Amino acid sequence: MTLRLLGLTAALATVLAACASAPPGGPGGRPGPPDDDGPRREAGGQQLFISPAGEPFRAPPNAPYPVEIWFGGADANHDGALTRDEFVADALRFFATLDTDRSGVIDAFEVSAYENRVAPEILGGPAPSSLRRGPMGLGQDGGGEAPRRRPQGANVLQGAAFYGLIAEPQPVMASDGDFDRRITRDEATKAAKTRFALLDTDKDGQLRLAELPRTPAQKGLRQSRDGKGPGRMGGPGGGPRG
């Protein structure tokens, strides 16, 4: 009996030592479950922004927050402002990227590829409860284009909502207006117009980088670096600059 107890004790000590020496985060360097002590971090400290259409943009930790990469690409005429047409065109460009069989529809297989290969971060858990909620999400309300806010209650910072301008956990599926698990080009267009209306808070028909809300992840990075409460971020659109 004594030898058996000694053997169990040694095995337990080995397991505890392995846990203590394991790197933070989930398997394969994927983000681990968040806690209430601070924002979750991407592998290697990489920054992540997910566009309103669901496209991920990544940048090294000391680079400007990658919302700038998205905005610069979507701003087709490089005049420093996004019109609704430019915003929709950017969403449809990403739609075409996901529509790998060129059928004009993003089906369940293409949605799965998006979630597992293109933006696997959205399959993570909820954001830390210490961070405030992001801008409320939206959906299609009949055939109209007016934003529809999500109900209050549960923590809405799930999945992509932590990294985006709008609190939509899965932006691609959020474009599915008739809930048939397929996203058509028309549905993607309507969703883009709805999202633009929600972000265009002053209703001037344009979005400027400096006017965009900061993502919860963006705010969390700043808090983590400063060891302080929420503060202003440097650079256009609030992007950190080191």
Coordinates of C-alpha atoms in Angstrom, one line a residue:
M1 CA 0.0 0.0 0.0
T2 CA 2.9 2.4 0.9
L3 CA 4.6 1.8 -2.4
R4 CA 1.3 2.4 -4.3
L5 CA 0.7 5.7 -2.5
L6 CA 4.3 6.8 -3.2
G7 CA 3.7 5.9 -6.9
L8 CA 0.5 8.0 -7.1
T9 CA 2.2 10.9 -5.3
A10 CA 5.1 10.9 -7.8
A11 CA 2.7 10.8 -10.8
L12 CA 0.7 13.7 -9.4
A13 CA 3.8 15.7 -8.9
T14 CA 4.8 15.1 -12.6
V15 CA 1.4 16.3 -13.9
L16 CA 1.5 19.4 -11.8
A17 CA 5.1 20.2 -12.9
A18 CA 4.0 19.8 -16.6
C19 CA 1.0 22.2 -16.1
A20 CA 3.2 24.8 -14.4
S21 CA 5.7 24.7 -17.3
A22 CA 3.1 24.7 -20.1
P23 CA 3.0 27.9 -22.3
P24 CA -0.1 30.1 -21.9
G25 CA -2.9 29.9 -24.3
G26 CA -4.6 26.9 -26.0
P27 CA -3.2 24.1 -28.1
G28 CA -1.1 25.1 -31.0
G29 CA -0.7 28.7 -29.9
R30 CA -4.4 29.5 -30.2
P31 CA -5.8 31.9 -27.6
G32 CA -6.7 30.2 -24.4
P33 CA -9.9 30.9 -22.4
P34 CA -10.0 34.5 -21.2
D35 CA -10.1 35.3 -17.5
D36 CA -11.2 38.4 -15.6
D37 CA -7.7 39.8 -15.1
G38 CA -7.2 41.3 -18.6
P39 CA -7.8 40.9 -22.3
R40 CA -7.0 37.7 -24.1
R41 CA -3.9 37.8 -26.2
E42 CA -3.2 36.4 -29.6
A43 CA -0.3 34.1 -30.2
G44 CA 3.0 36.1 -30.0
G45 CA 1.1 39.2 -29.0
Q46 CA -0.3 39.7 -32.5
Q47 CA -3.0 42.3 -32.8
L48 CA -6.3 41.4 -34.5
F49 CA -9.0 43.4 -36.1
I50 CA -12.1 41.8 -37.8
S51 CA -13.8 44.0 -40.3
P52 CA -17.6 44.6 -40.3
A53 CA -17.9 42.0 -43.1
G54 CA -15.9 39.5 -41.0
E55 CA -12.5 39.7 -42.6
P56 CA -9.5 39.4 -40.2
F57 CA -6.6 41.8 -40.3
R58 CA -3.5 41.1 -38.2
A59 CA -0.5 43.2 -37.2
P60 CA 2.6 42.9 -35.0
P61 CA 2.2 44.1 -31.4
N62 CA 4.0 47.5 -31.9
A63 CA 2.4 48.3 -35.2
P64 CA -0.7 50.5 -35.6
Y65 CA -3.9 48.7 -34.8
P66 CA -4.9 46.9 -38.0
V67 CA -8.2 48.7 -38.4
E68 CA -5.9 51.0 -40.4
I69 CA -5.1 48.2 -42.9
W70 CA -8.7 47.5 -43.5
F71 CA -9.7 51.2 -43.8
G72 CA -6.9 52.0 -46.2
G73 CA -7.9 49.1 -48.5
A74 CA -11.6 49.8 -48.4
D75 CA -11.0 53.5 -49.1
A76 CA -10.8 53.0 -52.9
N77 CA -10.1 56.6 -53.9
H78 CA -7.8 57.2 -50.9
D79 CA -9.5 60.4 -49.8
G80 CA -9.6 59.5 -46.1
A81 CA -13.3 58.8 -46.0
L82 CA -15.4 55.7 -46.7
T83 CA -18.7 56.2 -48.6
R84 CA -21.5 53.7 -48.4
D85 CA -20.6 52.4 -51.9
E86 CA -17.0 51.8 -50.9
F87 CA -18.0 50.1 -47.7
V88 CA -20.4 47.8 -49.6
A89 CA -17.8 47.1 -52.3
D90 CA -15.3 46.1 -49.7
A91 CA -17.9 43.7 -48.1
L92 CA -18.6 42.1 -51.5
R93 CA -14.9 41.7 -52.2
F94 CA -14.6 39.6 -49.1
F95 CA -17.9 37.8 -50.0
A96 CA -16.3 36.8 -53.3
T97 CA -13.2 35.5 -51.4
L98 CA -15.3 33.2 -49.2
D99 CA -17.5 32.1 -52.2
T100 CA -14.8 29.7 -53.3
D101 CA -17.0 27.7 -55.7
R102 CA -18.2 31.0 -57.3
S103 CA -21.9 30.0 -56.9
G104 CA -23.0 33.4 -55.7
V105 CA -23.8 31.9 -52.3
I106 CA -21.7 31.2 -49.2
D107 CA -22.9 27.8 -48.1
A108 CA -22.3 25.8 -44.9
F109 CA -19.0 24.3 -46.1
E110 CA -17.7 27.8 -46.9
V111 CA -18.9 29.1 -43.6
S112 CA -17.1 26.3 -41.9
A113 CA -13.9 27.1 -43.8
Y114 CA -14.2 30.7 -42.7
E115 CA -14.6 29.8 -39.1
N116 CA -11.8 27.2 -39.0
R117 CA -9.2 28.6 -41.4
V118 CA -9.8 32.2 -42.2
A119 CA -10.8 33.6 -38.8
P120 CA -10.4 30.8 -36.2
E121 CA -10.3 33.4 -33.4
I122 CA -14.0 33.8 -33.5
L123 CA -14.5 30.3 -32.2
G124 CA -13.0 31.4 -28.9
G125 CA -14.8 32.1 -25.6
P126 CA -16.4 35.3 -24.3
A127 CA -14.4 38.4 -23.7
P128 CA -13.2 39.2 -20.2
S129 CA -16.1 40.6 -18.1
S130 CA -13.9 43.5 -17.0
L131 CA -14.2 45.0 -20.5
R132 CA -17.2 47.0 -21.5
R133 CA -19.5 45.9 -24.2
G134 CA -18.8 47.0 -27.7
P135 CA -21.3 48.8 -30.0
M136 CA -24.5 46.9 -30.1
G137 CA -25.0 44.5 -33.0
L138 CA -27.5 44.5 -35.7
G139 CA -29.4 42.3 -38.1
Q140 CA -31.8 42.4 -41.0
D141 CA -35.3 43.6 -40.1
G142 CA -37.5 42.5 -42.9
G143 CA -36.5 44.1 -46.1
G144 CA -35.4 47.4 -44.6
E145 CA -31.9 48.7 -44.0
A146 CA -32.4 50.4 -40.6
P147 CA -30.1 49.0 -37.9
R148 CA -31.7 46.7 -35.4
R149 CA -30.1 46.5 -32.0
R150 CA -29.5 43.3 -30.2
P151 CA -31.4 42.8 -26.9
Q152 CA -29.7 43.7 -23.7
G153 CA -28.8 40.9 -21.3
A154 CA -26.1 38.4 -22.0
N155 CA -22.5 39.4 -22.6
V156 CA -22.5 40.2 -26.4
L157 CA -18.7 40.2 -26.7
Q158 CA -18.4 36.7 -28.1
G159 CA -16.2 35.7 -31.0
A160 CA -15.7 38.5 -33.6
A161 CA -17.4 41.1 -31.4
F162 CA -14.3 41.3 -29.3
Y163 CA -12.2 42.3 -32.3
G164 CA -14.7 44.3 -34.4
L165 CA -16.5 47.6 -34.6
I166 CA -19.9 46.0 -34.2
A167 CA -21.0 43.4 -31.6
E168 CA -21.6 40.5 -34.0
P169 CA -20.0 37.2 -32.9
Q170 CA -20.1 35.8 -36.4
P171 CA -20.4 38.6 -39.0
V172 CA -20.7 36.2 -42.0
M173 CA -23.6 34.3 -40.6
A174 CA -25.1 37.5 -39.3
S175 CA -25.7 38.5 -42.9
D176 CA -28.1 35.5 -43.4
G177 CA -31.3 37.6 -43.5
D178 CA -33.8 34.7 -44.0
F179 CA -32.0 32.3 -41.6
D180 CA -31.6 29.5 -44.2
R181 CA -27.9 29.0 -43.3
R182 CA -26.9 30.4 -46.7
I183 CA -25.7 33.9 -47.5
T184 CA -26.5 35.3 -50.9
R185 CA -24.8 38.3 -52.5
D186 CA -28.0 40.3 -52.0
E187 CA -28.0 39.4 -48.3
A188 CA -24.4 40.4 -48.0
T189 CA -25.2 43.8 -49.7
K190 CA -28.1 44.5 -47.4
A191 CA -26.0 43.6 -44.3
A192 CA -23.2 45.9 -45.4
K193 CA -25.7 48.8 -45.9
T194 CA -27.1 48.1 -42.4
R195 CA -23.7 48.1 -40.8
F196 CA -22.7 51.3 -42.6
A197 CA -25.8 53.0 -41.2
L198 CA -25.0 51.8 -37.7
L199 CA -21.4 53.1 -37.9
D200 CA -22.4 56.4 -39.6
T201 CA -23.5 58.0 -36.3
D202 CA -23.5 61.6 -37.6
K203 CA -25.4 60.5 -40.8
D204 CA -23.1 62.5 -43.1
G205 CA -22.7 59.5 -45.5
Q206 CA -19.1 59.0 -44.7
L207 CA -16.9 57.1 -42.3
R208 CA -13.6 58.5 -41.2
L209 CA -10.9 56.5 -39.4
A210 CA -10.6 58.8 -36.4
E211 CA -14.4 58.7 -35.9
L212 CA -14.7 54.9 -35.7
P213 CA -15.2 53.3 -32.3
R214 CA -12.3 51.4 -30.8
T215 CA -12.7 47.7 -30.6
P216 CA -12.8 46.1 -27.1
A217 CA -9.5 44.2 -28.0
Q218 CA -7.9 47.5 -29.0
K219 CA -8.9 49.0 -25.6
G220 CA -7.7 45.9 -23.8
L221 CA -4.3 46.1 -25.5
R222 CA -3.8 49.6 -24.3
Q223 CA -4.8 48.7 -20.7
S224 CA -2.5 45.8 -20.7
R225 CA 0.5 47.9 -21.9
D226 CA -0.1 50.8 -19.6
G227 CA -1.3 49.0 -16.5
K228 CA -3.9 51.7 -16.3
G229 CA -7.6 52.1 -17.0
P230 CA -9.0 52.8 -20.5
G231 CA -7.4 55.7 -22.2
R232 CA -7.0 57.3 -25.6
M233 CA -5.0 55.3 -28.2
G234 CA -2.4 57.0 -30.4
G235 CA -2.7 57.4 -34.1
P236 CA -5.7 57.7 -36.5
G237 CA -8.7 55.7 -35.4
G238 CA -7.1 55.2 -32.0
G239 CA -4.5 52.7 -33.2
P240 CA -1.6 52.1 -30.8
R241 CA 1.8 53.1 -32.0
G242 CA 4.1 51.3 -29.7

